[in-house]
CSV table of C-alpha atoms and ligand atoms in Angstrom, one decimal:
chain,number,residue,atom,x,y,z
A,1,UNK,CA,0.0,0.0,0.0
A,2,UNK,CA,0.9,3.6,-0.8
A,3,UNK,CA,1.9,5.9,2.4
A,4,UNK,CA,3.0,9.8,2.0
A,5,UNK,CA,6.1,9.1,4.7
A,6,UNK,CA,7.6,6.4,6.5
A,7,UNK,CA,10.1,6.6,8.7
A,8,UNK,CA,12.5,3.5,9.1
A,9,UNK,CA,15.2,1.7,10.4
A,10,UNK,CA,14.6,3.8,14.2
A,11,UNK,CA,17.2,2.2,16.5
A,12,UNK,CA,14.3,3.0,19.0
A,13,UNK,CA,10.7,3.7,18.3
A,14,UNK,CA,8.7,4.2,21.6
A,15,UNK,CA,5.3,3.6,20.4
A,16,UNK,CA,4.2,4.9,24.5
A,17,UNK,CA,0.8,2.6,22.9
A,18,UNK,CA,-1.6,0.3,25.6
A,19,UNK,CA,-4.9,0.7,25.3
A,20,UNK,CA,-7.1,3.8,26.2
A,21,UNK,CA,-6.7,6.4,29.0
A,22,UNK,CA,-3.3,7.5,30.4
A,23,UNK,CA,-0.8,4.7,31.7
A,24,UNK,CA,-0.9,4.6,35.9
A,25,UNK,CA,1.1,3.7,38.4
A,26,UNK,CA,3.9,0.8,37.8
A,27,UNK,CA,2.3,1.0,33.5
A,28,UNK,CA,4.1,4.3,33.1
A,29,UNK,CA,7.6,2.6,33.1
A,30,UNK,CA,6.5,0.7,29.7
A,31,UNK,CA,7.3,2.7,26.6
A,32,UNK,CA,6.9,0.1,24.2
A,33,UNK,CA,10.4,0.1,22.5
A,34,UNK,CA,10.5,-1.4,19.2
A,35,UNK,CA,14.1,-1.8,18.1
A,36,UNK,CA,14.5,-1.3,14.0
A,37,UNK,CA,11.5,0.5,14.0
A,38,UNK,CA,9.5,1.9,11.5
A,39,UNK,CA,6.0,3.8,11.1
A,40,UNK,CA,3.8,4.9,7.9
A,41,UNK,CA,1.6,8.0,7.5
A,42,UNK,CA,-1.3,8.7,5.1
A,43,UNK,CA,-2.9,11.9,5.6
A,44,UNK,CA,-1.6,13.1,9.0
A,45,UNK,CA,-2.2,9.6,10.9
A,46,UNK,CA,-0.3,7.3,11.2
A,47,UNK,CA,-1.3,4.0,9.3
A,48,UNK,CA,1.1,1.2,10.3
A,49,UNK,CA,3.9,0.9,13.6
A,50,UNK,CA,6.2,-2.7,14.3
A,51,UNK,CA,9.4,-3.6,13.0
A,52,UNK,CA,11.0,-1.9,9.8
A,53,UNK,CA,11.1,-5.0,7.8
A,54,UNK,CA,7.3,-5.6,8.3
A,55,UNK,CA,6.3,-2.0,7.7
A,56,UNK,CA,8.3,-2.0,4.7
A,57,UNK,CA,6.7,-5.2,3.7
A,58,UNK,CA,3.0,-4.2,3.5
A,59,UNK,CA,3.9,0.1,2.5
A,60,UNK,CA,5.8,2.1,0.1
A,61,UNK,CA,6.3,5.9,0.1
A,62,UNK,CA,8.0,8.6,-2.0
A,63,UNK,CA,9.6,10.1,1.4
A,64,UNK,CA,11.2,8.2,3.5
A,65,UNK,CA,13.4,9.0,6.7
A,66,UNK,CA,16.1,7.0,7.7
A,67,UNK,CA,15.8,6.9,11.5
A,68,UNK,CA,19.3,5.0,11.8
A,69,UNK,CA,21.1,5.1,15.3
A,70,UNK,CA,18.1,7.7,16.0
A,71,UNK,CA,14.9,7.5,18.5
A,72,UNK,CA,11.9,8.5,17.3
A,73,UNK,CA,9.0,8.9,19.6
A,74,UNK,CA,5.5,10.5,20.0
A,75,UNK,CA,6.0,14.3,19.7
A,76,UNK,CA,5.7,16.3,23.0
A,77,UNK,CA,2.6,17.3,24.5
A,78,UNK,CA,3.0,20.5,26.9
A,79,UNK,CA,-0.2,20.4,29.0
A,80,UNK,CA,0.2,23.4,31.1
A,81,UNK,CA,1.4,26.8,29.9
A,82,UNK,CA,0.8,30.6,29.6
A,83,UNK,CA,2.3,30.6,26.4
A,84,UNK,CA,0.6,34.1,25.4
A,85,UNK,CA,1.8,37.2,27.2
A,86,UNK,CA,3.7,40.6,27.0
A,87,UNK,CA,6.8,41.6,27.7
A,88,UNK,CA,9.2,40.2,30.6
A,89,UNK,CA,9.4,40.4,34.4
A,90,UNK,CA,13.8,40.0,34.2
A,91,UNK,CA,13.8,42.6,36.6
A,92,UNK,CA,11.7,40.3,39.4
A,93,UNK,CA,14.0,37.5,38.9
A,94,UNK,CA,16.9,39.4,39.6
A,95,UNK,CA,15.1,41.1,42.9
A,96,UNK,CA,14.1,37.3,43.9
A,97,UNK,CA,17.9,36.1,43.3
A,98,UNK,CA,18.5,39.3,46.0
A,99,UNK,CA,16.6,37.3,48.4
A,100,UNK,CA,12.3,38.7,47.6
A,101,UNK,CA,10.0,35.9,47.2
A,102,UNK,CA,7.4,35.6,45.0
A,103,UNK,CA,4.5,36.1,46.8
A,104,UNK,CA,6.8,39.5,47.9
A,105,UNK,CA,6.7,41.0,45.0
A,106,UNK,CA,3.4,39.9,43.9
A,107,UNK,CA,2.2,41.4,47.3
A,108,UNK,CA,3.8,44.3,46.2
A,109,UNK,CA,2.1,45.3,42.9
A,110,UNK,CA,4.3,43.1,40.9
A,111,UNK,CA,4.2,39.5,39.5
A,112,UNK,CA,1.1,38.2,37.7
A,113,UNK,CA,-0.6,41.9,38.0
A,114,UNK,CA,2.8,43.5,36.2
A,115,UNK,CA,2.3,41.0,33.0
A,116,UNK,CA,-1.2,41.9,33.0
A,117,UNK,CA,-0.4,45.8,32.7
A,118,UNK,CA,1.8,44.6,29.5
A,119,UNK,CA,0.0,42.3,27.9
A,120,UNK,CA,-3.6,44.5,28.2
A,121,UNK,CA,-1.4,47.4,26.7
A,122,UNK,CA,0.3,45.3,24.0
A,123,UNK,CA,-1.7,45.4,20.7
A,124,UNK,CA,-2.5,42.2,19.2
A,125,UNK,CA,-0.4,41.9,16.4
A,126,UNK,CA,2.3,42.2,19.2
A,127,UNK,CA,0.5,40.2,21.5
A,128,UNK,CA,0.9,37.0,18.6
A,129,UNK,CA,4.5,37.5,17.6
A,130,UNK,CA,6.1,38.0,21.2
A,131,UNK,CA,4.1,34.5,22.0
A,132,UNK,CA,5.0,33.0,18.1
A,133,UNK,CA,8.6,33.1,19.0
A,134,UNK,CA,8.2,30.9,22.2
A,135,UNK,CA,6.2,28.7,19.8
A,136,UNK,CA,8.8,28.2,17.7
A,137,UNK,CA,11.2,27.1,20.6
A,138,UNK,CA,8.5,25.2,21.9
A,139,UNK,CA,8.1,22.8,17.9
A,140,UNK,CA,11.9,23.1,18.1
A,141,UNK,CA,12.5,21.2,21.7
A,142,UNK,CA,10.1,18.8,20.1
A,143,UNK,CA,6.1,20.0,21.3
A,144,UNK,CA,3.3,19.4,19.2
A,145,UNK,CA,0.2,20.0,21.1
A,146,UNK,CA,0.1,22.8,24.4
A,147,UNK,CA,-2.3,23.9,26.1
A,148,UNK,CA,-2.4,27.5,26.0
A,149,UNK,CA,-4.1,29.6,29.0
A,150,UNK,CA,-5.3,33.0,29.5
A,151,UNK,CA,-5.2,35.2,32.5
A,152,UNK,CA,-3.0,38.2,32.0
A,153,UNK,CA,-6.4,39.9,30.7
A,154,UNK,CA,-8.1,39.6,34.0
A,155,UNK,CA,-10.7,41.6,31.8
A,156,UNK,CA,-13.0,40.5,29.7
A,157,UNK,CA,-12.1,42.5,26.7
A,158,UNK,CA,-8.4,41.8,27.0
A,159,UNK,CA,-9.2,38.1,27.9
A,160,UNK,CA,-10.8,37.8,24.6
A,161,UNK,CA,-8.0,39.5,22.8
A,162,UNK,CA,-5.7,36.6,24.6
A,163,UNK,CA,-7.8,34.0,23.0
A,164,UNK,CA,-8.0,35.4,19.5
A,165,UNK,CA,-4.3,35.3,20.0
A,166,UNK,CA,-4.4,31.6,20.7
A,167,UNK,CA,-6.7,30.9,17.7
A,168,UNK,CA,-4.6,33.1,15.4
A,169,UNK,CA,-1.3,31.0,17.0
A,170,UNK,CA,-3.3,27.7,16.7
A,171,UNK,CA,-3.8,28.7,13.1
A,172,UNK,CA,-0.8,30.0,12.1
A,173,UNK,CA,1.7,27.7,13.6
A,174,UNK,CA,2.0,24.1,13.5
A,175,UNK,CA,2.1,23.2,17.1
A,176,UNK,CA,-2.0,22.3,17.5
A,177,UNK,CA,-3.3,24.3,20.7
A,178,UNK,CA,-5.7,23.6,23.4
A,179,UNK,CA,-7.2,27.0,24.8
A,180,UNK,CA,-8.1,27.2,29.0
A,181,UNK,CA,-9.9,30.1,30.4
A,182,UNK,CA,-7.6,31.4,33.6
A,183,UNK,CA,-9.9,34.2,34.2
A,184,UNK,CA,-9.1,33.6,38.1
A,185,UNK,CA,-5.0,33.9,37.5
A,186,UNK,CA,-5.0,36.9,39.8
A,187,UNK,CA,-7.1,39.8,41.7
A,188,UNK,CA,-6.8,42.3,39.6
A,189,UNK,CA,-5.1,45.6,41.3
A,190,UNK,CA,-8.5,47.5,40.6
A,191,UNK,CA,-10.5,45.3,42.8
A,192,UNK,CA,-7.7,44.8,45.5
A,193,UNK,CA,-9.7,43.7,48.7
A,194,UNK,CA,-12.3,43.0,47.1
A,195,UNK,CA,-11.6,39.6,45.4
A,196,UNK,CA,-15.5,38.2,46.0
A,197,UNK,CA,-16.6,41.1,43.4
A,198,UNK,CA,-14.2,40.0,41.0
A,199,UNK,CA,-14.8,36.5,41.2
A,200,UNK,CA,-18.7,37.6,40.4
A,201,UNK,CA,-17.3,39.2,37.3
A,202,UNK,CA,-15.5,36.0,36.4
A,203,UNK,CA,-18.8,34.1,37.2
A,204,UNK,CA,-21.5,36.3,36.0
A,205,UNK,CA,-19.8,38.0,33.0
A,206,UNK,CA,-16.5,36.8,31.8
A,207,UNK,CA,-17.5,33.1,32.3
A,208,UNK,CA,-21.4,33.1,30.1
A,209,UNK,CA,-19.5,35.3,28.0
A,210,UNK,CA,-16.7,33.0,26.7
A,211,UNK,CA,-18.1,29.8,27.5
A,212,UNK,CA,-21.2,30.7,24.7
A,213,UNK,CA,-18.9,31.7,22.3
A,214,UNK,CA,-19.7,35.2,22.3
A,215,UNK,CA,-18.7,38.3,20.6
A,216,UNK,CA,-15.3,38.3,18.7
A,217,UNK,CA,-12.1,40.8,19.9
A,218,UNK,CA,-11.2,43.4,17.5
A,219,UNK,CA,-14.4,44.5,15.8
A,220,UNK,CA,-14.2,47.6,17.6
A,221,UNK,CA,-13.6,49.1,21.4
A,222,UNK,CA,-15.8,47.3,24.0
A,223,UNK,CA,-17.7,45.6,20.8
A,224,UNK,CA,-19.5,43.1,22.0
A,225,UNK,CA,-21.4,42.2,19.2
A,226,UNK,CA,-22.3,38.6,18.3
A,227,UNK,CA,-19.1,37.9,16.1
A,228,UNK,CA,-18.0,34.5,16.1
A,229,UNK,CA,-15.8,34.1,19.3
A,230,UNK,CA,-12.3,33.4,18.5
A,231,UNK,CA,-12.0,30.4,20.0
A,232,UNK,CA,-13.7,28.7,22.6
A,233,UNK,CA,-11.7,27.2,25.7
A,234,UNK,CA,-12.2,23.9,26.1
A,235,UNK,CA,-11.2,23.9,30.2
A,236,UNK,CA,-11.2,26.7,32.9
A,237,UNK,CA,-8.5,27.0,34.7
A,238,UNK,CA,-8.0,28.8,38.9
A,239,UNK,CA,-4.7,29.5,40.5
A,240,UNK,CA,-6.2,28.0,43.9
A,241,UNK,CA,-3.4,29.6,46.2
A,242,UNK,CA,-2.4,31.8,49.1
A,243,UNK,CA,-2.3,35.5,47.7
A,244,UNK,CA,-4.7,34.6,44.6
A,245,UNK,CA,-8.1,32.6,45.0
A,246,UNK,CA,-9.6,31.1,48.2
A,247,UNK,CA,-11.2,27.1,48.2
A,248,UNK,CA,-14.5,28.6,48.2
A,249,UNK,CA,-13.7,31.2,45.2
A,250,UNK,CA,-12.4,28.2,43.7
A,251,UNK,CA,-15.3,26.1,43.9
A,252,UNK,CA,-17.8,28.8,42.6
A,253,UNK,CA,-15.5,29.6,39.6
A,254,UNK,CA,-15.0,25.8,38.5
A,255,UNK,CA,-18.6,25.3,39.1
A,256,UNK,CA,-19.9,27.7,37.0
A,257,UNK,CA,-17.8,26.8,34.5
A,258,UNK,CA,-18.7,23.1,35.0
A,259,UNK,CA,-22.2,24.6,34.1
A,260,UNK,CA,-21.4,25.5,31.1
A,261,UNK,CA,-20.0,22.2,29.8
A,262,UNK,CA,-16.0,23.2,30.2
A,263,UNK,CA,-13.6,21.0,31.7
A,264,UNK,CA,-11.9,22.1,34.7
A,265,UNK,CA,-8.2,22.2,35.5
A,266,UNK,CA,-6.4,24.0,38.7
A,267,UNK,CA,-3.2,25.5,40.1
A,268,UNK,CA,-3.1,23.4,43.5
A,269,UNK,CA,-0.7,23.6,46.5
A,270,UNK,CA,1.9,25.2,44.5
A,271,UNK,CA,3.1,27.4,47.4
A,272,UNK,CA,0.4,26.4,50.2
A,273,UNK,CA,-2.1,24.0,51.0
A,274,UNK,CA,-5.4,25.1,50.5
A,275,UNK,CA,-7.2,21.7,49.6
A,276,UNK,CA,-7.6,22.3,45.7
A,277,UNK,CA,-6.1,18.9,44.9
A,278,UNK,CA,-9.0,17.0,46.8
A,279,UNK,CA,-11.4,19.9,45.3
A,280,UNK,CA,-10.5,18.6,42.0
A,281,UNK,CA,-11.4,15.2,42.5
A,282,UNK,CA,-14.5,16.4,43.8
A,283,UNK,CA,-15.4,17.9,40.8
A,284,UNK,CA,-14.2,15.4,38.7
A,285,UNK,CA,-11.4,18.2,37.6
A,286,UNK,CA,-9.2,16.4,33.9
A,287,UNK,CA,-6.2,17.5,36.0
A,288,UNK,CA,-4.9,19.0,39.5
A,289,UNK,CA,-1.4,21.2,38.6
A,290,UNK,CA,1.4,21.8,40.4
A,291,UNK,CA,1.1,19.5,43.6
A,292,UNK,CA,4.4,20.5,45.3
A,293,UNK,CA,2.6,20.9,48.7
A,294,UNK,CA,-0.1,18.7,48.7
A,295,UNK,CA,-0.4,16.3,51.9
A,296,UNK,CA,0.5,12.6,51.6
A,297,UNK,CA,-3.8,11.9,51.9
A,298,UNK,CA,-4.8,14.1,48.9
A,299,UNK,CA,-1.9,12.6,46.9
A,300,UNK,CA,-3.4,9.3,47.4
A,301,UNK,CA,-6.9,10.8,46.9
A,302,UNK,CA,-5.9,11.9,43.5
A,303,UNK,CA,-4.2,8.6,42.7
A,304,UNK,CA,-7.3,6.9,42.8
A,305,UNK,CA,-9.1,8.9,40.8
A,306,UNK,CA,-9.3,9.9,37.4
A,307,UNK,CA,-7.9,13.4,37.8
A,308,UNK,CA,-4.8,13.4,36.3
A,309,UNK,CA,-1.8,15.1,38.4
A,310,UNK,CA,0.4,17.3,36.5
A,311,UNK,CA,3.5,17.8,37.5
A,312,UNK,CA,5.6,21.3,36.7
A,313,UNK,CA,9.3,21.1,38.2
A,314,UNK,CA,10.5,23.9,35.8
A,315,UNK,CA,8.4,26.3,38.4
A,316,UNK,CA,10.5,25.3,41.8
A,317,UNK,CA,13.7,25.0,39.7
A,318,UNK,CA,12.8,28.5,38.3
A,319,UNK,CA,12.0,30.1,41.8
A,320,UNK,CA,15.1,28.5,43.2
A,321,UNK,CA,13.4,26.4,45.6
A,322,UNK,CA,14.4,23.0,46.7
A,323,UNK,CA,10.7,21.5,46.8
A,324,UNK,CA,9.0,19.6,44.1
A,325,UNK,CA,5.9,17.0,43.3
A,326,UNK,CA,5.8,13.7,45.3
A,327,UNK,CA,5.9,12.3,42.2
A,328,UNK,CA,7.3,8.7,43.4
A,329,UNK,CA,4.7,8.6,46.1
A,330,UNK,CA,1.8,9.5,43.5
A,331,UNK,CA,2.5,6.7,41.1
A,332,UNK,CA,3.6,4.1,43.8
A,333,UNK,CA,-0.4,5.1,44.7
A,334,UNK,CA,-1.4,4.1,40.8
A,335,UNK,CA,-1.8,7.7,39.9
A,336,UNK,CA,-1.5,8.7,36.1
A,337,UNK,CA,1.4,12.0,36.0
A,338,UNK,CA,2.1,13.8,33.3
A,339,UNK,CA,4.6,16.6,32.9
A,340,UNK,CA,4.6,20.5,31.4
A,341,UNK,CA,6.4,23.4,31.4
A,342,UNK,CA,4.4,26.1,33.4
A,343,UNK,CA,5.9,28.9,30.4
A,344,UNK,CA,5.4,31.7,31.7
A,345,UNK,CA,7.1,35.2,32.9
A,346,UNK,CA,7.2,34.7,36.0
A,347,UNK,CA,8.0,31.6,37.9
A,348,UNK,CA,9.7,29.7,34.7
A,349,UNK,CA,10.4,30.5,31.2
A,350,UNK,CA,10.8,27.2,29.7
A,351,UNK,CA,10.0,26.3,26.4
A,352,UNK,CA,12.0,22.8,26.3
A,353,UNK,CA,10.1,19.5,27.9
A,354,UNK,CA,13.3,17.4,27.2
A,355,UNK,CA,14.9,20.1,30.4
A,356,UNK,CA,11.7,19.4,32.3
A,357,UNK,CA,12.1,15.5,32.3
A,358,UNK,CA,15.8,16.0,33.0
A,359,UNK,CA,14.3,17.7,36.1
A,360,UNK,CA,11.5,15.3,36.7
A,361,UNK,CA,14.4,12.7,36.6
A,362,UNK,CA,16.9,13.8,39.4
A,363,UNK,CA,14.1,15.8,41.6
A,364,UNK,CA,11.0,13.7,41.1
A,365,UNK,CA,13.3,10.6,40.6
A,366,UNK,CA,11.2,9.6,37.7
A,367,UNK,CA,12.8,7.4,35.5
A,368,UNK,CA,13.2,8.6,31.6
A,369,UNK,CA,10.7,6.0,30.6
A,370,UNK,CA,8.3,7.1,32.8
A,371,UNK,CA,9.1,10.5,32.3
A,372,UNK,CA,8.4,10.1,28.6
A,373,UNK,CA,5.2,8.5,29.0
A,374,UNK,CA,4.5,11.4,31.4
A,375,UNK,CA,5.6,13.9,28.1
A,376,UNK,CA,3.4,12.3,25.8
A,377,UNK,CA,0.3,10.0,26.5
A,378,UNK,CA,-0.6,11.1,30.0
A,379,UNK,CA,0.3,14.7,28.9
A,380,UNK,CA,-2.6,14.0,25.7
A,381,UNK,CA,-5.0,12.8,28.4
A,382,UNK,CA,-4.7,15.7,30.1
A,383,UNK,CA,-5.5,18.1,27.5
A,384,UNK,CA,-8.2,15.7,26.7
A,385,UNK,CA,-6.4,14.6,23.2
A,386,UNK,CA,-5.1,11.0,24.6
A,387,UNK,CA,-7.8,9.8,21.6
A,388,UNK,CA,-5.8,11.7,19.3
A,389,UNK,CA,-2.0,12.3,19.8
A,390,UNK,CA,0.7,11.2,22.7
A,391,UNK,CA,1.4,7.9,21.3
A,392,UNK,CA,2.6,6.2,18.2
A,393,UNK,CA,-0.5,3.9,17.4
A,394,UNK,CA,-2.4,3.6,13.9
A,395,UNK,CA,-5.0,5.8,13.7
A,396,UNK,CA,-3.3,8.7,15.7
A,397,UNK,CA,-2.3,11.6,14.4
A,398,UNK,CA,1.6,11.2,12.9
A,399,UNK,CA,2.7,13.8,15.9
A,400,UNK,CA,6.3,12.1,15.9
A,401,UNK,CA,9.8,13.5,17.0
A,402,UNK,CA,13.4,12.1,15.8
A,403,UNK,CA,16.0,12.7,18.2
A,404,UNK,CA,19.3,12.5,17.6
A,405,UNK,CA,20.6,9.8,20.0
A,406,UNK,CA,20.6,6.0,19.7
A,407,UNK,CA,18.9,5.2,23.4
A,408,UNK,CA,15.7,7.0,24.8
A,409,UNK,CA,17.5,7.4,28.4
A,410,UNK,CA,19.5,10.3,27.0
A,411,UNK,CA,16.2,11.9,27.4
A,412,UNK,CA,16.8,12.8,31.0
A,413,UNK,CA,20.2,12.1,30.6
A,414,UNK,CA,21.8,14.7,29.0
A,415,UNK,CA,20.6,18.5,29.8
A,416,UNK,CA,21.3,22.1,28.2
A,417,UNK,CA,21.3,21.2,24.5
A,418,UNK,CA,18.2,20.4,22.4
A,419,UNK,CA,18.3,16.1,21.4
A,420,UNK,CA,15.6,17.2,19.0
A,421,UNK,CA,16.4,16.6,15.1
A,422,UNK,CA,13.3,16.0,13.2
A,423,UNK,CA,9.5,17.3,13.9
A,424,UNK,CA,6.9,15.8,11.9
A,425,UNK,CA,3.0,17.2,12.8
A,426,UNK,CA,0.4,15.7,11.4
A,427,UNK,CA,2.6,14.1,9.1
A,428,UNK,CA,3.8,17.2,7.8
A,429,UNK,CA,8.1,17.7,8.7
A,430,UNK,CA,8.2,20.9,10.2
A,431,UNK,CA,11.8,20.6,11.3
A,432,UNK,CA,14.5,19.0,9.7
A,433,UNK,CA,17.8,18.3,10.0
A,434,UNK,CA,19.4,19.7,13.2
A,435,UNK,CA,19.5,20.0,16.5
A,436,UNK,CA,19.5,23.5,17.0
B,1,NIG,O1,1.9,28.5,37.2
B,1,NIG,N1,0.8,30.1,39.6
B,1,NIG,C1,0.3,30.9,38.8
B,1,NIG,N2,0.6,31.0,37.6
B,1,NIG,C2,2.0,30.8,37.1
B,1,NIG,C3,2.8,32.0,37.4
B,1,NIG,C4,2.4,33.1,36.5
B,1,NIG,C5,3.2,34.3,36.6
B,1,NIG,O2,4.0,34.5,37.6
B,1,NIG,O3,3.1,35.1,35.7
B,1,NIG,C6,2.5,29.5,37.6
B,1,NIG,O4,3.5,29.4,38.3
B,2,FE,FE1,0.7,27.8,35.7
């Protein structure tokens, strides 16, 4: 049979295949190595996967890749980020390498609120080709799919101009994107004190407002006239923390939004407890984030459900501190972990997951295996795309990365350079050649 591309001849193809749902627990360690590998695509999905001399056998293509002393794998899946913002905050990081803390300077004026100034002034245009250039990095260090939130808006008007910069990104770029609502990133400074009336705004006006589909950005100043929306988020998103948004503000923002069909996703226990990790098994949340706090009970509470825990150890390595996801303990429970960057401004500015599983390795103690799976097919499922992408199984989209070593461990391994030769997205090669 005719294929567009195979790839052959893969000294290592992790097919990161088994069945349906994430991997959990002790099922994350199995990658599904097939040495001489090989894999066929007819438009965009892949069509066969197994050894090279039995692909080769049943397909023929006019491109083919020659995957020699390479490994080629399911391309990365980035399941948390806030890919889309303006300008920098290098200023903060060298006042928090002086000794301030985060919450400090967020107290302060600064942080989340000082991106939200920038990106609500930056025009759109600007808005898309600041964020396009992380993008880039991001298809570079080997992502296909992210999930993209908003939240630096904290308005409605400027929330929808972050989404129309999503679905202009998401239809511009290669890298497929999955859009969240983070409407409850931060109390904005004009509501200071008064963070139950801007949790009603979220509720009663940004949340029916963006969750219908109303009113497209850019048609005119406040113009909220029924254009198509620019994209629709398919989760909503609340940083459930000390300094930003209470359990109970939690609960009413994730319920409303429940209401309106979205999934639900949340920034738990990153700097202290507040119970947002058993909220999101509560509410039967696709994933609980961050996790660095969380007690040993709501770790195991999570592992037994089907929230899926997402690990970020770019954010404590970013903020210089020495405490990161239980990560052993939540898969020695049978939970299902996946792993993403966090990009954003403030706490880490990391486009590259091969540096987050070389994290998750020596301060999670994952091994690369599981780290891998944690990149791809757990990272799918919790984005809600484990149907789609993640893995290297026929029928899936041909999401597939080539990297320039001849065993997967260097994936953790090795640290500060970019293992990443080849992308191919949807069967298309978007990067070629090098590992730069
Ligand atoms: O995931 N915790 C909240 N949000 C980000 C930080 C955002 C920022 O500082 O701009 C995080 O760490
Ligand atoms: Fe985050």
């Amino acid at each position: 049979m005719q294929a567009e591309l195979i790839i052959a001849h893969a000294a290592q193809l992790l097919t990161v295949a088994g069945g349906h749902g994430p991997k959990r627990g002790t099922a994350m360690a199995d990658v599904g190595i097939i040495e001489d590998g090989a894999l066929a695509v007819r438009r965009g999905r892949i069509v066969a996967v197994g050894p090279t001399n039995e692909v080769l056998a049943d397909f023929a293509a006019a491109r083919v890749v020659d995957a020699r002393g390479k490994v080629v794998l399911p391309g990365f899946v980035d399941p948390h980020t806030h890919l889309v913002w303006a300008g920098d905050r290098a200023g903060e990081f060298e006042q928090r390498v002086a000794g301030a803390t985060y919450m400090e300077i967020m107290a302060s004026g600064g942080g989340i609120m000082s991106t939200v100034r920038a990106t609500r002034a930056a025009p759109l245009d600007e808005l898309v080709a600041q964020s396009r250039a992380r993008l880039d990095r991001m298809l570079a260090h080997g992502t296909t799919t992210a999930e993209v939130k908003t939240g630096y808006g904290l308005e409605l008007q400027a929330e929808l101009k972050m989404l129309a910069a999503i679905a202009l990104l998401d239809a511009q770029h290669p890298v497929d994107l999955v859009p969240t609502f983070l409407g409850a990133h931060a109390v904005p400074a004009e509501y200071a004190g008064r963070a139950d009336e801007y949790v009603d705004l979220v509720v009663d006006v940004m949340l029916p407002a963006i969750a219908q589909g109303v009113k497209g950005y850019g048609s005119g100043e406040n113009d909220l006239t029924p254009n198509p929306s620019p994209i629709t988020p398919v989760f909503c998103d609340v940083f459930c923390d000390q300094g930003a948004f209470t359990l109970e503000q939690s609960r009413r923002v994730l319920e409303a939004a429940r209401a309106y069909g979205m999934g639900l996703k949340i920034h738990a226990d990153e700097f202290e407890p507040l119970g947002g990790t058993r909220l999101a098994v509560e509410l039967g949340a696709i994933s609980a984030d961050h996790l660095v706090c969380t007690s040993p009970e709501e770790i195991e509470l999570l592992a037994q459900s089907d929230t899926i825990g997402v690990a970020l150890p770019g954010t404590p390595f970013g903020l210089g501190h020495h405490q990161y996801t239980p990560a052993r303990a939540f898969i020695e429970a049978g939970g299902a972990l996946a792993l993403a960057t966090d990009l954003n401004p403030g706490t880490c500015w990391c486009e590259s997951m091969p540096f987050i599983i070389a994290l998750a390795c020596r301060y999670m103690h994952l091994t690369p295996a599981e780290a891998i799976t944690a990149a791809t097919r757990n990272a799918a499922c919790a984005v809600g795309l484990g149907e789609e992408t993640g893995s290297l199984e026929v029928g899936k989209r041909a999401d597939v990365i080539i990297l320039e070593v001849d065993d997967y461990r260097h994936l953790g391994y090795r640290f500060g350079t970019n293992p990443v030769q080849t992308v191919i997205k949807r069967g298309e090669i978007v990067k070629e050649g090098s590992t730069a």
